[in-house]
Amino acid sequence: MRIHLTSVFVDDQETALRFYTDVLGFVKKHDVPLGADRWLTVVSPEDPEGTELLLEPSGHPAVGPYRAALVEDGIPAASFAVDDVRAEYERLRALGVRFAQEPVEMGTVTTAVLDDTCGNLVQMVHSK
């Protein structure tokens, strides 16, 4: 068994697509119209056949309270591996990305947490 697809709830799919591709560097995999919404996924350019991230519309009534509680408690909705958290932090800050947590080293792991502009906190992580 392996993870094929995971998702984050987003306020606006087009805004999310721009952020996740233009800023974070993912690439669009699927973009299928589904009425007012889309089946919209992105993948890592390093693994285009790998795990897909669905940019899921946040219209369900349970999403608002769920995401608000996660953000209030500082809990990321997703975690992405990077080669160098500090370098990625500096690159993203230069692009105007807001961080809820600057890079922190915890033993062999370094993390930082950013605001994805779509209602979520996202963690970047590197393990030595």
PDB file of C-alpha atoms in Angstrom:
ATOM      1  CA  MET A   1       0.000   0.000   0.000  1.00  0.00           C
ATOM      2  CA  ARG A   2       1.230   3.515  -0.770  1.00  0.00           C
ATOM      3  CA  ILE A   3      -0.145   7.033  -0.743  1.00  0.00           C
ATOM      4  CA  HIS A   4      -1.494   7.939  -4.172  1.00  0.00           C
ATOM      5  CA  LEU A   5      -3.374  11.151  -3.383  1.00  0.00           C
ATOM      6  CA  THR A   6      -3.739  13.512  -0.480  1.00  0.00           C
ATOM      7  CA  SER A   7      -5.463  16.874  -0.299  1.00  0.00           C
ATOM      8  CA  VAL A   8      -5.565  20.314   1.236  1.00  0.00           C
ATOM      9  CA  PHE A   9      -8.725  22.368   1.406  1.00  0.00           C
ATOM     10  CA  VAL A  10      -8.373  25.697  -0.407  1.00  0.00           C
ATOM     11  CA  ASP A  11     -10.536  28.814  -0.486  1.00  0.00           C
ATOM     12  CA  ASP A  12      -9.947  29.464  -4.180  1.00  0.00           C
ATOM     13  CA  GLN A  13      -8.590  26.818  -6.535  1.00  0.00           C
ATOM     14  CA  GLU A  14      -7.056  29.259  -9.029  1.00  0.00           C
ATOM     15  CA  THR A  15      -5.244  31.183  -6.285  1.00  0.00           C
ATOM     16  CA  ALA A  16      -4.084  27.894  -4.794  1.00  0.00           C
ATOM     17  CA  LEU A  17      -2.841  26.651  -8.159  1.00  0.00           C
ATOM     18  CA  ARG A  18      -0.778  29.806  -8.648  1.00  0.00           C
ATOM     19  CA  PHE A  19       0.697  29.566  -5.145  1.00  0.00           C
ATOM     20  CA  TYR A  20       1.486  25.862  -5.248  1.00  0.00           C
ATOM     21  CA  THR A  21       3.019  26.073  -8.749  1.00  0.00           C
ATOM     22  CA  ASP A  22       4.496  29.574  -9.136  1.00  0.00           C
ATOM     23  CA  VAL A  23       5.696  29.930  -5.536  1.00  0.00           C
ATOM     24  CA  LEU A  24       6.238  26.443  -4.112  1.00  0.00           C
ATOM     25  CA  GLY A  25       7.334  24.927  -7.427  1.00  0.00           C
ATOM     26  CA  PHE A  26       4.887  22.049  -7.891  1.00  0.00           C
ATOM     27  CA  VAL A  27       3.512  21.319 -11.376  1.00  0.00           C
ATOM     28  CA  LYS A  28      -0.098  20.860 -12.411  1.00  0.00           C
ATOM     29  CA  LYS A  29      -0.994  17.203 -13.025  1.00  0.00           C
ATOM     30  CA  HIS A  30      -4.789  17.139 -13.510  1.00  0.00           C
ATOM     31  CA  ASP A  31      -7.284  19.934 -14.119  1.00  0.00           C
ATOM     32  CA  VAL A  32     -10.744  18.506 -14.784  1.00  0.00           C
ATOM     33  CA  PRO A  33     -13.858  20.734 -14.648  1.00  0.00           C
ATOM     34  CA  LEU A  34     -16.496  19.506 -12.200  1.00  0.00           C
ATOM     35  CA  GLY A  35     -19.288  22.059 -12.366  1.00  0.00           C
ATOM     36  CA  ALA A  36     -18.222  25.146 -10.424  1.00  0.00           C
ATOM     37  CA  ASP A  37     -15.117  23.377  -9.116  1.00  0.00           C
ATOM     38  CA  ARG A  38     -12.261  21.327 -10.583  1.00  0.00           C
ATOM     39  CA  TRP A  39     -10.399  18.094  -9.917  1.00  0.00           C
ATOM     40  CA  LEU A  40      -7.113  19.975  -9.604  1.00  0.00           C
ATOM     41  CA  THR A  41      -3.926  18.202  -8.581  1.00  0.00           C
ATOM     42  CA  VAL A  42      -0.259  19.133  -8.422  1.00  0.00           C
ATOM     43  CA  VAL A  43       2.855  16.976  -8.118  1.00  0.00           C
ATOM     44  CA  SER A  44       6.533  17.438  -7.470  1.00  0.00           C
ATOM     45  CA  PRO A  45       8.498  18.090 -10.666  1.00  0.00           C
ATOM     46  CA  GLU A  46      11.038  15.628  -9.238  1.00  0.00           C
ATOM     47  CA  ASP A  47       8.406  12.853  -9.153  1.00  0.00           C
ATOM     48  CA  PRO A  48       5.670  13.600 -11.722  1.00  0.00           C
ATOM     49  CA  GLU A  49       4.183  10.113 -11.336  1.00  0.00           C
ATOM     50  CA  GLY A  50       4.334  10.289  -7.539  1.00  0.00           C
ATOM     51  CA  THR A  51       1.854  11.340  -4.887  1.00  0.00           C
ATOM     52  CA  GLU A  52      -0.634  13.941  -6.068  1.00  0.00           C
ATOM     53  CA  LEU A  53      -1.854  16.845  -3.941  1.00  0.00           C
ATOM     54  CA  LEU A  54      -5.514  17.640  -4.584  1.00  0.00           C
ATOM     55  CA  LEU A  55      -6.382  21.323  -4.185  1.00  0.00           C
ATOM     56  CA  GLU A  56      -9.794  20.530  -2.733  1.00  0.00           C
ATOM     57  CA  PRO A  57     -12.518  23.228  -2.612  1.00  0.00           C
ATOM     58  CA  SER A  58     -13.321  24.215   0.962  1.00  0.00           C
ATOM     59  CA  GLY A  59     -17.094  24.479   0.526  1.00  0.00           C
ATOM     60  CA  HIS A  60     -18.119  21.721   2.942  1.00  0.00           C
ATOM     61  CA  PRO A  61     -19.471  23.228   6.223  1.00  0.00           C
ATOM     62  CA  ALA A  62     -17.037  21.205   8.358  1.00  0.00           C
ATOM     63  CA  VAL A  63     -13.965  22.618   6.604  1.00  0.00           C
ATOM     64  CA  GLY A  64     -14.081  26.138   8.090  1.00  0.00           C
ATOM     65  CA  PRO A  65     -14.075  25.132  11.764  1.00  0.00           C
ATOM     66  CA  TYR A  66     -11.563  22.327  11.100  1.00  0.00           C
ATOM     67  CA  ARG A  67      -9.052  24.585   9.344  1.00  0.00           C
ATOM     68  CA  ALA A  68      -9.549  27.434  11.821  1.00  0.00           C
ATOM     69  CA  ALA A  69      -8.757  25.085  14.719  1.00  0.00           C
ATOM     70  CA  LEU A  70      -5.631  23.769  12.980  1.00  0.00           C
ATOM     71  CA  VAL A  71      -4.347  27.265  12.176  1.00  0.00           C
ATOM     72  CA  GLU A  72      -5.142  28.548  15.676  1.00  0.00           C
ATOM     73  CA  ASP A  73      -3.146  25.690  17.189  1.00  0.00           C
ATOM     74  CA  GLY A  74      -0.329  26.069  14.643  1.00  0.00           C
ATOM     75  CA  ILE A  75      -0.878  22.620  13.134  1.00  0.00           C
ATOM     76  CA  PRO A  76       0.128  22.234   9.479  1.00  0.00           C
ATOM     77  CA  ALA A  77      -2.367  20.715   7.056  1.00  0.00           C
ATOM     78  CA  ALA A  78       0.487  19.235   5.000  1.00  0.00           C
ATOM     79  CA  SER A  79       4.217  18.617   5.219  1.00  0.00           C
ATOM     80  CA  PHE A  80       6.621  18.794   2.286  1.00  0.00           C
ATOM     81  CA  ALA A  81      10.208  17.563   2.203  1.00  0.00           C
ATOM     82  CA  VAL A  82      12.900  19.970   1.004  1.00  0.00           C
ATOM     83  CA  ASP A  83      16.656  19.614   0.674  1.00  0.00           C
ATOM     84  CA  ASP A  84      17.464  22.750   2.691  1.00  0.00           C
ATOM     85  CA  VAL A  85      14.794  24.331   4.911  1.00  0.00           C
ATOM     86  CA  ARG A  86      16.797  27.519   5.560  1.00  0.00           C
ATOM     87  CA  ALA A  87      17.505  28.123   1.862  1.00  0.00           C
ATOM     88  CA  GLU A  88      13.867  27.461   0.939  1.00  0.00           C
ATOM     89  CA  TYR A  89      12.738  29.736   3.785  1.00  0.00           C
ATOM     90  CA  GLU A  90      14.897  32.583   2.422  1.00  0.00           C
ATOM     91  CA  ARG A  91      13.733  31.987  -1.158  1.00  0.00           C
ATOM     92  CA  LEU A  92      10.065  31.991  -0.166  1.00  0.00           C
ATOM     93  CA  ARG A  93      10.390  34.989   2.143  1.00  0.00           C
ATOM     94  CA  ALA A  94      11.906  36.937  -0.760  1.00  0.00           C
ATOM     95  CA  LEU A  95       8.742  36.078  -2.708  1.00  0.00           C
ATOM     96  CA  GLY A  96       6.575  37.515   0.083  1.00  0.00           C
ATOM     97  CA  VAL A  97       5.504  34.252   1.715  1.00  0.00           C
ATOM     98  CA  ARG A  98       4.440  34.668   5.347  1.00  0.00           C
ATOM     99  CA  PHE A  99       5.801  32.183   7.857  1.00  0.00           C
ATOM    100  CA  ALA A 100       4.105  31.091  11.071  1.00  0.00           C
ATOM    101  CA  GLN A 101       7.351  29.409  12.195  1.00  0.00           C
ATOM    102  CA  GLU A 102      10.865  30.281  11.123  1.00  0.00           C
ATOM    103  CA  PRO A 103      13.326  27.405  10.627  1.00  0.00           C
ATOM    104  CA  VAL A 104      13.816  25.387  13.804  1.00  0.00           C
ATOM    105  CA  GLU A 105      16.301  22.566  14.315  1.00  0.00           C
ATOM    106  CA  MET A 106      15.101  19.663  16.426  1.00  0.00           C
ATOM    107  CA  GLY A 107      17.860  17.083  16.555  1.00  0.00           C
ATOM    108  CA  THR A 108      18.227  15.699  13.046  1.00  0.00           C
ATOM    109  CA  VAL A 109      15.131  17.479  11.721  1.00  0.00           C
ATOM    110  CA  THR A 110      14.713  21.089  10.593  1.00  0.00           C
ATOM    111  CA  THR A 111      11.234  22.509  10.015  1.00  0.00           C
ATOM    112  CA  ALA A 112       9.530  25.777   9.096  1.00  0.00           C
ATOM    113  CA  VAL A 113       5.812  26.504   8.706  1.00  0.00           C
ATOM    114  CA  LEU A 114       4.340  28.807   6.077  1.00  0.00           C
ATOM    115  CA  ASP A 115       0.912  30.238   5.290  1.00  0.00           C
ATOM    116  CA  ASP A 116      -0.241  28.960   1.887  1.00  0.00           C
ATOM    117  CA  THR A 117      -2.551  32.012   1.367  1.00  0.00           C
ATOM    118  CA  CYS A 118      -5.440  29.572   0.902  1.00  0.00           C
ATOM    119  CA  GLY A 119      -6.364  28.947   4.544  1.00  0.00           C
ATOM    120  CA  ASN A 120      -3.679  26.440   5.562  1.00  0.00           C
ATOM    121  CA  LEU A 121      -0.384  26.177   7.335  1.00  0.00           C
ATOM    122  CA  VAL A 122       2.164  24.044   5.489  1.00  0.00           C
ATOM    123  CA  GLN A 123       5.324  22.598   6.999  1.00  0.00           C
ATOM    124  CA  MET A 124       8.637  22.249   5.199  1.00  0.00           C
ATOM    125  CA  VAL A 125      10.911  19.579   6.635  1.00  0.00           C
ATOM    126  CA  HIS A 126      14.395  18.199   6.117  1.00  0.00           C
ATOM    127  CA  SER A 127      15.813  15.190   7.948  1.00  0.00           C
ATOM    128  CA  LYS A 128      19.579  14.723   8.144  1.00  0.00           C
TER     129      LYS A 128
END
